PDB file of C-alpha atoms in Angstrom:
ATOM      1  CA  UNK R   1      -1.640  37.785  25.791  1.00 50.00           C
ATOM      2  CA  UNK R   2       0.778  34.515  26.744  1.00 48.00           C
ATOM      3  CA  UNK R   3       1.364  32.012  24.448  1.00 49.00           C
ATOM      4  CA  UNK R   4       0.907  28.765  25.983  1.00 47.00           C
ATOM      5  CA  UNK R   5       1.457  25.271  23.864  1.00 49.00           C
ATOM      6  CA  UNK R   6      -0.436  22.005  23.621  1.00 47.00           C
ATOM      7  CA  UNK R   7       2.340  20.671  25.675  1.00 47.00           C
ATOM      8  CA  UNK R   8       2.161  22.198  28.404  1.00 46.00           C
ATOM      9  CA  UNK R   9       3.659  25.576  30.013  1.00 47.00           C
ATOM     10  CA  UNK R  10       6.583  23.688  31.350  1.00 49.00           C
ATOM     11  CA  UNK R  11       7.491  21.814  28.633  1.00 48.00           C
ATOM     12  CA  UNK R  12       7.571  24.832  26.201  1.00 51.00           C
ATOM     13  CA  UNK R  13       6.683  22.263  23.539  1.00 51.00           C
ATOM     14  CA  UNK R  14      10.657  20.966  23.584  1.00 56.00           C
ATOM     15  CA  UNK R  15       9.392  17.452  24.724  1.00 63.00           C
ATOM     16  CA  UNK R  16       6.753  17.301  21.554  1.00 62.00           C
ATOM     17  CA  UNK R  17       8.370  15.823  18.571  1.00 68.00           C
ATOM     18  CA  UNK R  18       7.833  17.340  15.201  1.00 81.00           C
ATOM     19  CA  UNK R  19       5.225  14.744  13.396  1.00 77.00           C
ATOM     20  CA  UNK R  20       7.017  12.940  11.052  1.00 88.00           C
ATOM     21  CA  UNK R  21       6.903   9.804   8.802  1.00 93.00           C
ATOM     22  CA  UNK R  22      10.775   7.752   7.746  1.00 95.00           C
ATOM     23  CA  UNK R  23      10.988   4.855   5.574  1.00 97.00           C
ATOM     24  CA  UNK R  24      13.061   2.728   6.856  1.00 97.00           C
ATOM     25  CA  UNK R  25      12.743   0.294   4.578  1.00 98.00           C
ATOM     26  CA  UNK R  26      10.693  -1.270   1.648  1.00 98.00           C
ATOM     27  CA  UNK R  27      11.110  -4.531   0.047  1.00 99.00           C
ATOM     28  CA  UNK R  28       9.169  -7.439  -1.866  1.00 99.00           C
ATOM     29  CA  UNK R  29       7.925  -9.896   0.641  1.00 98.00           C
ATOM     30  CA  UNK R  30       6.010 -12.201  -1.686  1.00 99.00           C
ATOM     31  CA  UNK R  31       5.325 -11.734  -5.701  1.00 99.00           C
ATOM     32  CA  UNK R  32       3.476 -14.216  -7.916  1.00 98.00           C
ATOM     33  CA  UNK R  33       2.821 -13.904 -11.493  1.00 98.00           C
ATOM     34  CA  UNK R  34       0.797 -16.537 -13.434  1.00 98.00           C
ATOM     35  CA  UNK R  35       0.469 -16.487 -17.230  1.00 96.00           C
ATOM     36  CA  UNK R  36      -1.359 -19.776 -17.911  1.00 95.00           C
ATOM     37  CA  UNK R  37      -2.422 -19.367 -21.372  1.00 91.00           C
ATOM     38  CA  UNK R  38       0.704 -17.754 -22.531  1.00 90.00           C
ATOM     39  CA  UNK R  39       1.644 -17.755 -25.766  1.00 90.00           C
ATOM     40  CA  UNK R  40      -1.998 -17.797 -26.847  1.00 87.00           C
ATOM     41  CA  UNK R  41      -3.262 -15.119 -24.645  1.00 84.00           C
ATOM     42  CA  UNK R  42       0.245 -13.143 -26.197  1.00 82.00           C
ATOM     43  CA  UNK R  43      -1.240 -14.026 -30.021  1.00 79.00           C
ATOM     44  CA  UNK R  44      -4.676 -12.374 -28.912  1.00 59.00           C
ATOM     45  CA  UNK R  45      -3.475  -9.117 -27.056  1.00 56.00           C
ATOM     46  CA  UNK R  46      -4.053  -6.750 -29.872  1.00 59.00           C
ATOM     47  CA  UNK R  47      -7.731  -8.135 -30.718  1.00 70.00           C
ATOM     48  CA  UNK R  48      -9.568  -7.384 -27.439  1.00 78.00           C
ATOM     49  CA  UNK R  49      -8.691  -5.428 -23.993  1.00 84.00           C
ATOM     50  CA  UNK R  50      -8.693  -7.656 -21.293  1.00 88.00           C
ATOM     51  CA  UNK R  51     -11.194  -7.128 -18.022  1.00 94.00           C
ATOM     52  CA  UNK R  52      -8.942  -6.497 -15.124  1.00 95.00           C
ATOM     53  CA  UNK R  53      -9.919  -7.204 -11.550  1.00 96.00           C
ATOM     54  CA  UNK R  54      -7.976  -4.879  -9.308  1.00 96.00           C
ATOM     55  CA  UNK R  55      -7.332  -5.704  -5.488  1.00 96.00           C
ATOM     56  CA  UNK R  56      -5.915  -3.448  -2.906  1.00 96.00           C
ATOM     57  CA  UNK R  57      -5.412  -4.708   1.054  1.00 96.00           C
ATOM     58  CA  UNK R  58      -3.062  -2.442   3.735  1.00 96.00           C
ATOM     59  CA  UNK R  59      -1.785  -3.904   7.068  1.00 96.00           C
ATOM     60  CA  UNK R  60       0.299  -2.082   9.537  1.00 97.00           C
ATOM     61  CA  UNK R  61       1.674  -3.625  12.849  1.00 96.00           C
ATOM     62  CA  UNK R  62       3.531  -2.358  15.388  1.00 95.00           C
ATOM     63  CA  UNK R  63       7.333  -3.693  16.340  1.00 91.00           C
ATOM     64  CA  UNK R  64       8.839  -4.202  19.461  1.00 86.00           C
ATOM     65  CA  UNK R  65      11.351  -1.599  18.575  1.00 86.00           C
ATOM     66  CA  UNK R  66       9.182   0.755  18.053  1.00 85.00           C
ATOM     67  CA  UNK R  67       9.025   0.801  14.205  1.00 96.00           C
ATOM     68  CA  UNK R  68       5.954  -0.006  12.085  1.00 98.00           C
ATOM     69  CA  UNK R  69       5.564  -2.416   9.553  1.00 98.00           C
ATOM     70  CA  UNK R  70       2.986  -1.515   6.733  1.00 98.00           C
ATOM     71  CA  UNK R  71       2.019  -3.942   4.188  1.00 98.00           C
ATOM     72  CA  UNK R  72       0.283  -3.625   0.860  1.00 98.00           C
ATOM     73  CA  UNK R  73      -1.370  -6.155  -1.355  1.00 98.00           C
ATOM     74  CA  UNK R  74      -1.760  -5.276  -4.930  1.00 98.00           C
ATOM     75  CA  UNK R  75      -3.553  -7.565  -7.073  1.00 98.00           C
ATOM     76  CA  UNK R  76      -4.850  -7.753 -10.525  1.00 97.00           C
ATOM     77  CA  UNK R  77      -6.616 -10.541 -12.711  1.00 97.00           C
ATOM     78  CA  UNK R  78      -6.587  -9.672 -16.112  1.00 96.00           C
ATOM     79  CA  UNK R  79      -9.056 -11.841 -18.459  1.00 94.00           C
ATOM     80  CA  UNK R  80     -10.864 -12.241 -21.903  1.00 89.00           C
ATOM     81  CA  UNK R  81     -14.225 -13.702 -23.017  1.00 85.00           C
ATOM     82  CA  UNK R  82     -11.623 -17.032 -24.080  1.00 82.00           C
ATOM     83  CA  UNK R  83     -10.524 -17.231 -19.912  1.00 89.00           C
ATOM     84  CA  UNK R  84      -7.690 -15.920 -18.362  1.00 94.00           C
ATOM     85  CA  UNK R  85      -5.155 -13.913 -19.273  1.00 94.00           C
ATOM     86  CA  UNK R  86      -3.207 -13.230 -16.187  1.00 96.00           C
ATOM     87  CA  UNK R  87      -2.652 -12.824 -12.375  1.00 98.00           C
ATOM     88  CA  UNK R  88      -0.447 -10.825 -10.833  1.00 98.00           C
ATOM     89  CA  UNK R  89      -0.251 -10.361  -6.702  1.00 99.00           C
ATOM     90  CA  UNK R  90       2.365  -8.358  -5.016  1.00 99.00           C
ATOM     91  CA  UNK R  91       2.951  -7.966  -1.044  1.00 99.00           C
ATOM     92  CA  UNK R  92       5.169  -4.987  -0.848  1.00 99.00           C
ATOM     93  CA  UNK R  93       6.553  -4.113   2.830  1.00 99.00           C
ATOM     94  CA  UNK R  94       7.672  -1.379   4.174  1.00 98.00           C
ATOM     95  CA  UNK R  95       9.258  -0.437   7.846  1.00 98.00           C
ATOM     96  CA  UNK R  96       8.665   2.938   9.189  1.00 98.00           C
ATOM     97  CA  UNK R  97       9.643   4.962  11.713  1.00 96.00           C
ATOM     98  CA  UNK R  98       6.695   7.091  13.063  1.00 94.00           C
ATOM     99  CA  UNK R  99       6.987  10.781  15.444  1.00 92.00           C
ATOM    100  CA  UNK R 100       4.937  12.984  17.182  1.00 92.00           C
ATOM    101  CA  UNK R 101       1.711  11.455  16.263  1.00 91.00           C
ATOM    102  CA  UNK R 102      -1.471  10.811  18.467  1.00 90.00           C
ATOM    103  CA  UNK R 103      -2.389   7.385  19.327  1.00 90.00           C
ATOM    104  CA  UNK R 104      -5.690   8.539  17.026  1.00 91.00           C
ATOM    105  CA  UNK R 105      -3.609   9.433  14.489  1.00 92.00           C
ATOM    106  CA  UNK R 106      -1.988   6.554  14.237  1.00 94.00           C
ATOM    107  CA  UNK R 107      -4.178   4.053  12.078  1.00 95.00           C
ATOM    108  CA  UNK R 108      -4.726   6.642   9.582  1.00 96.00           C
ATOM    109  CA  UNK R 109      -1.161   7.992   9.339  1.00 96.00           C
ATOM    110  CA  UNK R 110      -0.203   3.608   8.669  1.00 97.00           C
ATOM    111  CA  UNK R 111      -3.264   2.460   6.415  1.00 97.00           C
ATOM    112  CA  UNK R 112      -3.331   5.797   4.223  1.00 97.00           C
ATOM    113  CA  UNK R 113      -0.215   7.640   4.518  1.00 97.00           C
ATOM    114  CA  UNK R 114       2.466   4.405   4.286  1.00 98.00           C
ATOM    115  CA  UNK R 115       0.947   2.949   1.564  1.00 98.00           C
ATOM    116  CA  UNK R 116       0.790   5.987   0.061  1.00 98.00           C
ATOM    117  CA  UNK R 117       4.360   6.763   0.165  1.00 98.00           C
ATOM    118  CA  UNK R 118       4.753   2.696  -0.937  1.00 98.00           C
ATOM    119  CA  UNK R 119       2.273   2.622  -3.863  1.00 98.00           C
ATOM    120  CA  UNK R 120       4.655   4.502  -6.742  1.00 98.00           C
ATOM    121  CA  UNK R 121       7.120   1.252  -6.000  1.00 98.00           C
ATOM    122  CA  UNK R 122       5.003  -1.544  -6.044  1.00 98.00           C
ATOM    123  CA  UNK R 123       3.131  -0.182  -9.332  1.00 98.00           C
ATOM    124  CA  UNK R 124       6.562  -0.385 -10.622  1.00 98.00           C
ATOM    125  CA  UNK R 125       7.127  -3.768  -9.728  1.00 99.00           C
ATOM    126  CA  UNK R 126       3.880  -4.971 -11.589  1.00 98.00           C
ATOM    127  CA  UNK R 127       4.318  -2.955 -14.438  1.00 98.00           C
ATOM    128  CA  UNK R 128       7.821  -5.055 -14.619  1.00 98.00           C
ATOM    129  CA  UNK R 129       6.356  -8.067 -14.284  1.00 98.00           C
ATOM    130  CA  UNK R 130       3.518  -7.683 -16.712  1.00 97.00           C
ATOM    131  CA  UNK R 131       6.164  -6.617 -19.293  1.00 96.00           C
ATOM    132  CA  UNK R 132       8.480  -9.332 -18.323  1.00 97.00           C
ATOM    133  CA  UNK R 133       5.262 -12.010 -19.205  1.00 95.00           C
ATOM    134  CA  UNK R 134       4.582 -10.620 -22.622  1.00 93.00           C
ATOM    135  CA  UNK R 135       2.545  -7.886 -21.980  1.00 92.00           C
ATOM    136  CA  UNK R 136       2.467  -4.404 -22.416  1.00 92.00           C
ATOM    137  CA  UNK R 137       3.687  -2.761 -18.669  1.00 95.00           C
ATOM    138  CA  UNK R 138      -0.122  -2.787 -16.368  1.00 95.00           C
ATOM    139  CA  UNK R 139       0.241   0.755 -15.180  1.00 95.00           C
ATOM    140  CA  UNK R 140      -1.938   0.907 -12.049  1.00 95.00           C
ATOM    141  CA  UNK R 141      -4.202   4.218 -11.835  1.00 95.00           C
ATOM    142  CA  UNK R 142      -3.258   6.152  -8.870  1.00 96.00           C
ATOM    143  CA  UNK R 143      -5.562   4.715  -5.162  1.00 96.00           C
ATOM    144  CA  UNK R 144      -7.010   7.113  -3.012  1.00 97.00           C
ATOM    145  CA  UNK R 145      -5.933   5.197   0.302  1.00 97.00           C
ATOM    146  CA  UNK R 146      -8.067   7.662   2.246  1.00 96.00           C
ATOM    147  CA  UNK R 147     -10.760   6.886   0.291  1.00 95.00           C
ATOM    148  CA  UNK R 148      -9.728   2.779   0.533  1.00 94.00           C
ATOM    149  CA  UNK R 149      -9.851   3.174   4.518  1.00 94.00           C
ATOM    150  CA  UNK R 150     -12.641   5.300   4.912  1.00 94.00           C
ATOM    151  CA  UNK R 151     -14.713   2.618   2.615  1.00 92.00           C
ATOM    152  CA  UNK R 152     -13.297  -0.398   4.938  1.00 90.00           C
ATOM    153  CA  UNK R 153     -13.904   1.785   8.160  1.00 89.00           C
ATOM    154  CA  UNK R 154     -17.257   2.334   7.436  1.00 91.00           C
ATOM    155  CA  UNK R 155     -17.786  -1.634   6.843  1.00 87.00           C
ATOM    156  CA  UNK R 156     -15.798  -2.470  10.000  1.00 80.00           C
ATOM    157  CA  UNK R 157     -13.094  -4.055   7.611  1.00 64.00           C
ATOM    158  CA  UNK R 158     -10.099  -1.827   8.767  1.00 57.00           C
ATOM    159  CA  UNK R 159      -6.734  -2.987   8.179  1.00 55.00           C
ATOM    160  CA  UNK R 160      -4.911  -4.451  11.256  1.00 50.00           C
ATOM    161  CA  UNK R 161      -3.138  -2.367  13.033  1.00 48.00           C
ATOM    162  CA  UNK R 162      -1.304  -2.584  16.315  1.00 44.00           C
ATOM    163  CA  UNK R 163       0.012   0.475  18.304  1.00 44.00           C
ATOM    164  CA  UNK R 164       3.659   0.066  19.508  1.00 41.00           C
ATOM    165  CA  UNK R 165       4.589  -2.861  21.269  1.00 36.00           C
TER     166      UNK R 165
END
């Protein structure tokens, strides 16, 4: 028996880079936090647990260096029979280098694996901010992004995504 490769007998699979995900970077690109009722809705927290409204987006486009750029949109509206109590929205980017995956792979490897790598971050950053308004830190429950795609695949509502440029 011969062992041959994917790659090809004369390649010997030297040519096929490992798969492999870097972060290059991550960084805020755009945070807002509104408390408009603040310091009633600060009076009132004790009394009654807000209703939150949670909001996930991911983005991914390709550079013309080769690099990705993933974004993810976290958003949560937190309010009480009275109105509302707050609204927090973070865009959190990230820059990634991406190897030895197939074009196929690529979308899911961006929209679930980036994000995924992104997420522990950016739930920092709100918990911050909510405990920077007032509030006691909004710890975000874990996402399933493979679950988040799938959904938005199955309603033709993928993210954006753009192969290398």
């Amino acid at each position: 028996m011969t062992d041959t490769d994917a790659a090809g007998p004369e390649t010997n699979g030297a040519d096929a880079p490992e798969p492999g995900i870097r972060i290059l970077a991550q960084f805020v690109r755009d945070l807002s936090f509104e408390n408009p009722r603040a310091p009633e809705t600060l009076r009132a927290q004790n009394t009654t647990q807000p209703q939150i409204e949670m909001g996930v987006e991911m983005n991914a486009r390709g550079r013309e260096d080769g690099l990705f750029e993933v974004d993810l949109k976290l958003s949560a509206r937190a309010t009480r029979d009275d109105g509302p109590v707050f609204h927090v929205e973070l865009l959190y980017g990230g820059v990634f280098q991406i190897t030895g995956v197939s074009q196929e792979e690529l979308e899911p490897v961006l929209l679930v694996e980036c994000p995924r790598f992104m997420f522990p971050f950016a739930r920092q950053i709100i918990a911050g901010v909510t405990a920077d308004g007032g509030y006691p830190p909004f710890m975000l429950d874990p996402i399933d992004f493979g679950g988040v795609y799938a959904a938005r695949k199955a309603q033709g509502l993928g993210g954006e995504t753009v192969g290398n440029a």
